[in-house]
Coordinates of C-alpha atoms in Angstrom, one line a residue:
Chain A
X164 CA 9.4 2.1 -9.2
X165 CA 8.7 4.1 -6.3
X166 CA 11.5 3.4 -3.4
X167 CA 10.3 5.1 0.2
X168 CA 13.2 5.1 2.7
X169 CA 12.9 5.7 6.1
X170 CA 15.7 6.7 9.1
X171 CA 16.9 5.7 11.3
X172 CA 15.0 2.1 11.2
X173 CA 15.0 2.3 15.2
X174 CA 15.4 4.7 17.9
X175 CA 15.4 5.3 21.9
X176 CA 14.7 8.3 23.5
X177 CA 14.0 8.5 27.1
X178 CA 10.7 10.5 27.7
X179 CA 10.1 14.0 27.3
X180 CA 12.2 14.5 24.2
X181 CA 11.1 15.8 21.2
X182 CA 12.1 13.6 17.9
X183 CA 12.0 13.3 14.3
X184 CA 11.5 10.7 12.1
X185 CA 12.5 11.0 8.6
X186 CA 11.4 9.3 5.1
X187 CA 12.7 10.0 1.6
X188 CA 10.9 8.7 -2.0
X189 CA 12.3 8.6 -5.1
X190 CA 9.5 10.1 -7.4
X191 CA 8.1 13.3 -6.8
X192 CA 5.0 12.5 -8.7
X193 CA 2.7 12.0 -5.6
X194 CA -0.7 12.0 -4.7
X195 CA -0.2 12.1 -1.0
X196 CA 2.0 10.8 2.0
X197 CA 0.5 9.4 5.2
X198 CA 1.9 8.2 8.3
X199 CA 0.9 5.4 10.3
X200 CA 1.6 3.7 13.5
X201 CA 1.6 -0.3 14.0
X202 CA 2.2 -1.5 17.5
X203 CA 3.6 -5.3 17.7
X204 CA 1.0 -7.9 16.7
X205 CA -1.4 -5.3 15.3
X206 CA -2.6 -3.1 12.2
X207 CA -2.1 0.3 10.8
X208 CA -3.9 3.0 12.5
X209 CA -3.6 6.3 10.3
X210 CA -1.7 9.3 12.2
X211 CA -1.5 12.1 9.2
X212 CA -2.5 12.5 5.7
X213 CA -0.6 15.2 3.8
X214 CA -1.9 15.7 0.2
X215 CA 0.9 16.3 -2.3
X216 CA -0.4 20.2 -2.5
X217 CA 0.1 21.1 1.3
X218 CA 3.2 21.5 2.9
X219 CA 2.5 20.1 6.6
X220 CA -0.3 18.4 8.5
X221 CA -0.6 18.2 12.8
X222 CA -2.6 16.1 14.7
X223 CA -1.9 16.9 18.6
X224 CA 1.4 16.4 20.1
X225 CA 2.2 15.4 16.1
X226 CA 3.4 17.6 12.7
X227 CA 4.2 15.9 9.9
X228 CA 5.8 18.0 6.9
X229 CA 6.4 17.5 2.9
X230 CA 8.3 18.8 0.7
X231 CA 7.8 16.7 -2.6
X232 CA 10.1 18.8 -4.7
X233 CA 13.3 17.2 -2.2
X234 CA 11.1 13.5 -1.9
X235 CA 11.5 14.3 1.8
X236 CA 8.4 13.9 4.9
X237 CA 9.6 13.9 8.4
X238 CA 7.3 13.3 11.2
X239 CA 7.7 15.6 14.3
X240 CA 6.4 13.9 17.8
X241 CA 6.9 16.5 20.6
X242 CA 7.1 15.7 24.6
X243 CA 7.4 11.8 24.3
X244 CA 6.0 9.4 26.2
X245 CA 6.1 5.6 26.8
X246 CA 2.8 5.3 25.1
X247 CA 4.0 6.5 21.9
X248 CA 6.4 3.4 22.1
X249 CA 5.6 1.5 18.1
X250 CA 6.6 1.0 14.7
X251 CA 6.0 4.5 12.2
X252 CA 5.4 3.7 8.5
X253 CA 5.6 6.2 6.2
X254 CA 3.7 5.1 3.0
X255 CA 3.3 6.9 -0.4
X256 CA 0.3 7.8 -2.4
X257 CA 0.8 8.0 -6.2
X258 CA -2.2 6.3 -7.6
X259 CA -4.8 3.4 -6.2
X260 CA -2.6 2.2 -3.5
X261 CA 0.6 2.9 -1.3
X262 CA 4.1 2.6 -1.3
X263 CA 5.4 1.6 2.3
X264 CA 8.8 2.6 3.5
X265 CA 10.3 -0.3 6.3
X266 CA 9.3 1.6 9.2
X267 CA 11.4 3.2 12.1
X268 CA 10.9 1.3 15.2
X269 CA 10.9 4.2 18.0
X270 CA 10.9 2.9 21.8
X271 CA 10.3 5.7 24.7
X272 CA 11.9 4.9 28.0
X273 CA 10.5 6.5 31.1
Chain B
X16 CA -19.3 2.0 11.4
X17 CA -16.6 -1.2 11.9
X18 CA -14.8 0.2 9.2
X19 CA -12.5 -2.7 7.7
X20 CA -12.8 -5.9 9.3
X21 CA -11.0 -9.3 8.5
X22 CA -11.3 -12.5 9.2
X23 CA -10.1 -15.1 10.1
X24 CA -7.5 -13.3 13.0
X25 CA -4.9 -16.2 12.8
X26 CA -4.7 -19.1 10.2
X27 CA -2.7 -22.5 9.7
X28 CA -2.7 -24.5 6.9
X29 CA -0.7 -27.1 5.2
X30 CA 1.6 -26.9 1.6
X31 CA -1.1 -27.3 -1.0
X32 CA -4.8 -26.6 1.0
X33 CA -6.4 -23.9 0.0
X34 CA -8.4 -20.8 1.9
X35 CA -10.2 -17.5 2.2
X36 CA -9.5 -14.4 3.3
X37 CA -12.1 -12.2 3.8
X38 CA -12.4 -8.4 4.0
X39 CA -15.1 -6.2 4.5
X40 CA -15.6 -2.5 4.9
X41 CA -19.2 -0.4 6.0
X42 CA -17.5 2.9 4.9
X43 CA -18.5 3.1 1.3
X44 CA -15.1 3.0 -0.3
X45 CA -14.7 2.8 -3.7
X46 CA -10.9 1.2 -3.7
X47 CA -10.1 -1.7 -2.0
X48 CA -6.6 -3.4 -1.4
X49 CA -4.8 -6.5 -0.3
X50 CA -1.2 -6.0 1.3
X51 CA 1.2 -8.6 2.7
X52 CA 3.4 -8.0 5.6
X53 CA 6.8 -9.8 5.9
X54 CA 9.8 -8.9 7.9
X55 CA 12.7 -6.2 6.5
X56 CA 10.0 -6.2 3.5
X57 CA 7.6 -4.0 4.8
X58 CA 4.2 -3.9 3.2
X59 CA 4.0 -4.8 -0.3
X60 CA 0.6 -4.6 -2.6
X61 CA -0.6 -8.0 -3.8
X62 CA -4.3 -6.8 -5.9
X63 CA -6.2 -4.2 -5.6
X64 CA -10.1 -3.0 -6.8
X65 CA -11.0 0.5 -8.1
X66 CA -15.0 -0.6 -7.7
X67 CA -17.3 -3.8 -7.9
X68 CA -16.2 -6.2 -10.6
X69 CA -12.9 -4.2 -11.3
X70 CA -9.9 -5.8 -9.8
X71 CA -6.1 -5.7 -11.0
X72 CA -2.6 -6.8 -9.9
X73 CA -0.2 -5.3 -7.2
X74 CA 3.1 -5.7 -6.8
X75 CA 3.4 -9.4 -5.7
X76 CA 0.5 -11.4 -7.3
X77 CA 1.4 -14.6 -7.8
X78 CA -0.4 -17.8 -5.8
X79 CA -3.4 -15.6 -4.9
X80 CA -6.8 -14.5 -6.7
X81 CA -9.4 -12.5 -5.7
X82 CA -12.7 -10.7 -7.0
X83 CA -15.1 -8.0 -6.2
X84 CA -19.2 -8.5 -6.9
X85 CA -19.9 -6.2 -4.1
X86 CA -18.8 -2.4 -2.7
X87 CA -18.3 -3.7 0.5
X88 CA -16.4 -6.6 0.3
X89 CA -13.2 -8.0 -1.5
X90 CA -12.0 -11.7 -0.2
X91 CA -8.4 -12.7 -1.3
X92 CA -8.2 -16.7 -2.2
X93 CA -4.9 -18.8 -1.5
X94 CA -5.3 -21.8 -4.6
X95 CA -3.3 -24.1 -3.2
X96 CA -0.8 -22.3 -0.3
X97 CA 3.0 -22.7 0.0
X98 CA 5.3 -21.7 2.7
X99 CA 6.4 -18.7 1.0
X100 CA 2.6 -17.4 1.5
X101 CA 3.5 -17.6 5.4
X102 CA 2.7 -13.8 6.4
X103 CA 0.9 -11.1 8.0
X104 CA -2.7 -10.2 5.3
X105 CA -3.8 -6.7 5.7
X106 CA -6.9 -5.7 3.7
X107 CA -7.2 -1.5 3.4
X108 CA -9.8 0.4 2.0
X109 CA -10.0 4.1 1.0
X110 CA -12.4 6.6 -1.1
X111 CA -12.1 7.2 -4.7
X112 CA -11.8 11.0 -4.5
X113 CA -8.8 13.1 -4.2
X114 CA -8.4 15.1 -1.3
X115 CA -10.6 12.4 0.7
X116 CA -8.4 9.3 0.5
X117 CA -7.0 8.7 3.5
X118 CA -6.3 4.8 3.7
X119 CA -7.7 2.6 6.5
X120 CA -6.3 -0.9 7.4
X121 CA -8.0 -4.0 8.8
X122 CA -6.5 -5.9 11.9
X123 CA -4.5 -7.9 9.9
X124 CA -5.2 -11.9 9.8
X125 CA -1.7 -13.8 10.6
X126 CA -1.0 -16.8 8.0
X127 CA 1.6 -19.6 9.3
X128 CA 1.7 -22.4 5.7
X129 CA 3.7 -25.5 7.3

């Protein structure tokens, strides 16, 4: 069974920093990875999708990487700010749905 | 386009009643999927449906049925709800093909079973 792992489960920066949020799977055999954001009370709204054949996807102030041969995605977020205050899921792909890691709660302190 | 939409938003019932929850999506996707939310559990899959009248078992199906007759919607039915079913729903939705299938989640419908 798939396991997806993600650290640290929470973190606060104060704003301006640049962080990284990091997510390990056990089985390489993956279709894709995609990160996600939830803020408290809500759903999912999709950030990245990676496909298992690239190595790194970037959406604005946001690069997420893979490398499926190590099971390891981290998610880059540069110049922080209090808005990007929320919980990141990291879920894996390996057929018709995903795998979800626990989340790393990230809080952004002005 | 909506894109996935649930209702209801928030839910109570009591041990034993039973309920709907329903799930639609205007974006054409062939897969649908039901996913509950519970805390230090993160989500966990409870049936999914590669296309209209095809529907199989997730990860956690027990207490819950559900059925497909059309692309766009996929409702997921509590028989007769316990308190273990207390959770947050989330119905997703995504394309068939590879390359395309980025995942998209509905608001989520909070269930409280006293």
């Amino acid at each position: 069974k798939q396991e997806v792992t993600q650290i640290p489960a929470a973190l606060s920066v104060p704003e301006g920093e640049n962080l990284v949020l990091n997510c390990s799977f056990t089985d390489s055999a993956i279709y894709n990875l995609q990160w996600f954001r939830q803020d408290p009370g809500k759903g999912l709204t999709s950030l990245l999708l990676i496909q298992s054949s690239q190595r790194e996807q970037t959406s604005g102030r946001l690069n997420a990487s893979l490398d499926k041969s190590s099971g390891r995605s981290t998610l880059y977020i540069a110049a922080s700010q209090p808005g990007d205050s929320a919980t990141y899921l990291c879920a894996v792909g390996a057929g018709y749905a995903l795998n979800f890691g626990k989340g790393t709660s990230l809080l952004v302190t002005p | 386009n909506a894109g996935v939409t649930q209702t209801p938003k928030f839910q109570v019932l009591k041990t034993g009643q039973s309920m709907t929850l329903q799930c639609a999506q205007d974006m054409n996707h062939e897969y649908m999927s039901w996913y509950r939310q519970d805390p230090g559990m993160g989500l966990r899959l409870i049936h999914y449906s590669v296309g209209a009248g095809i529907t199989d078992q997730g990860e956690v199906p027990n207490g819950y049925n559900v059925s497909r007759s059309t692309t766009e919607d996929f409702p997921l039915r509590l028989l007769s709800a316990a308190p273990s079913q207390t959770s947050v729903y989330f119905c997703a939705s995504r394309p068939r093909d590879r390359g395309r299938d980025e995942q998209f989640f509905g608001p989520g419908t909070r269930l409280t079973v006293l």
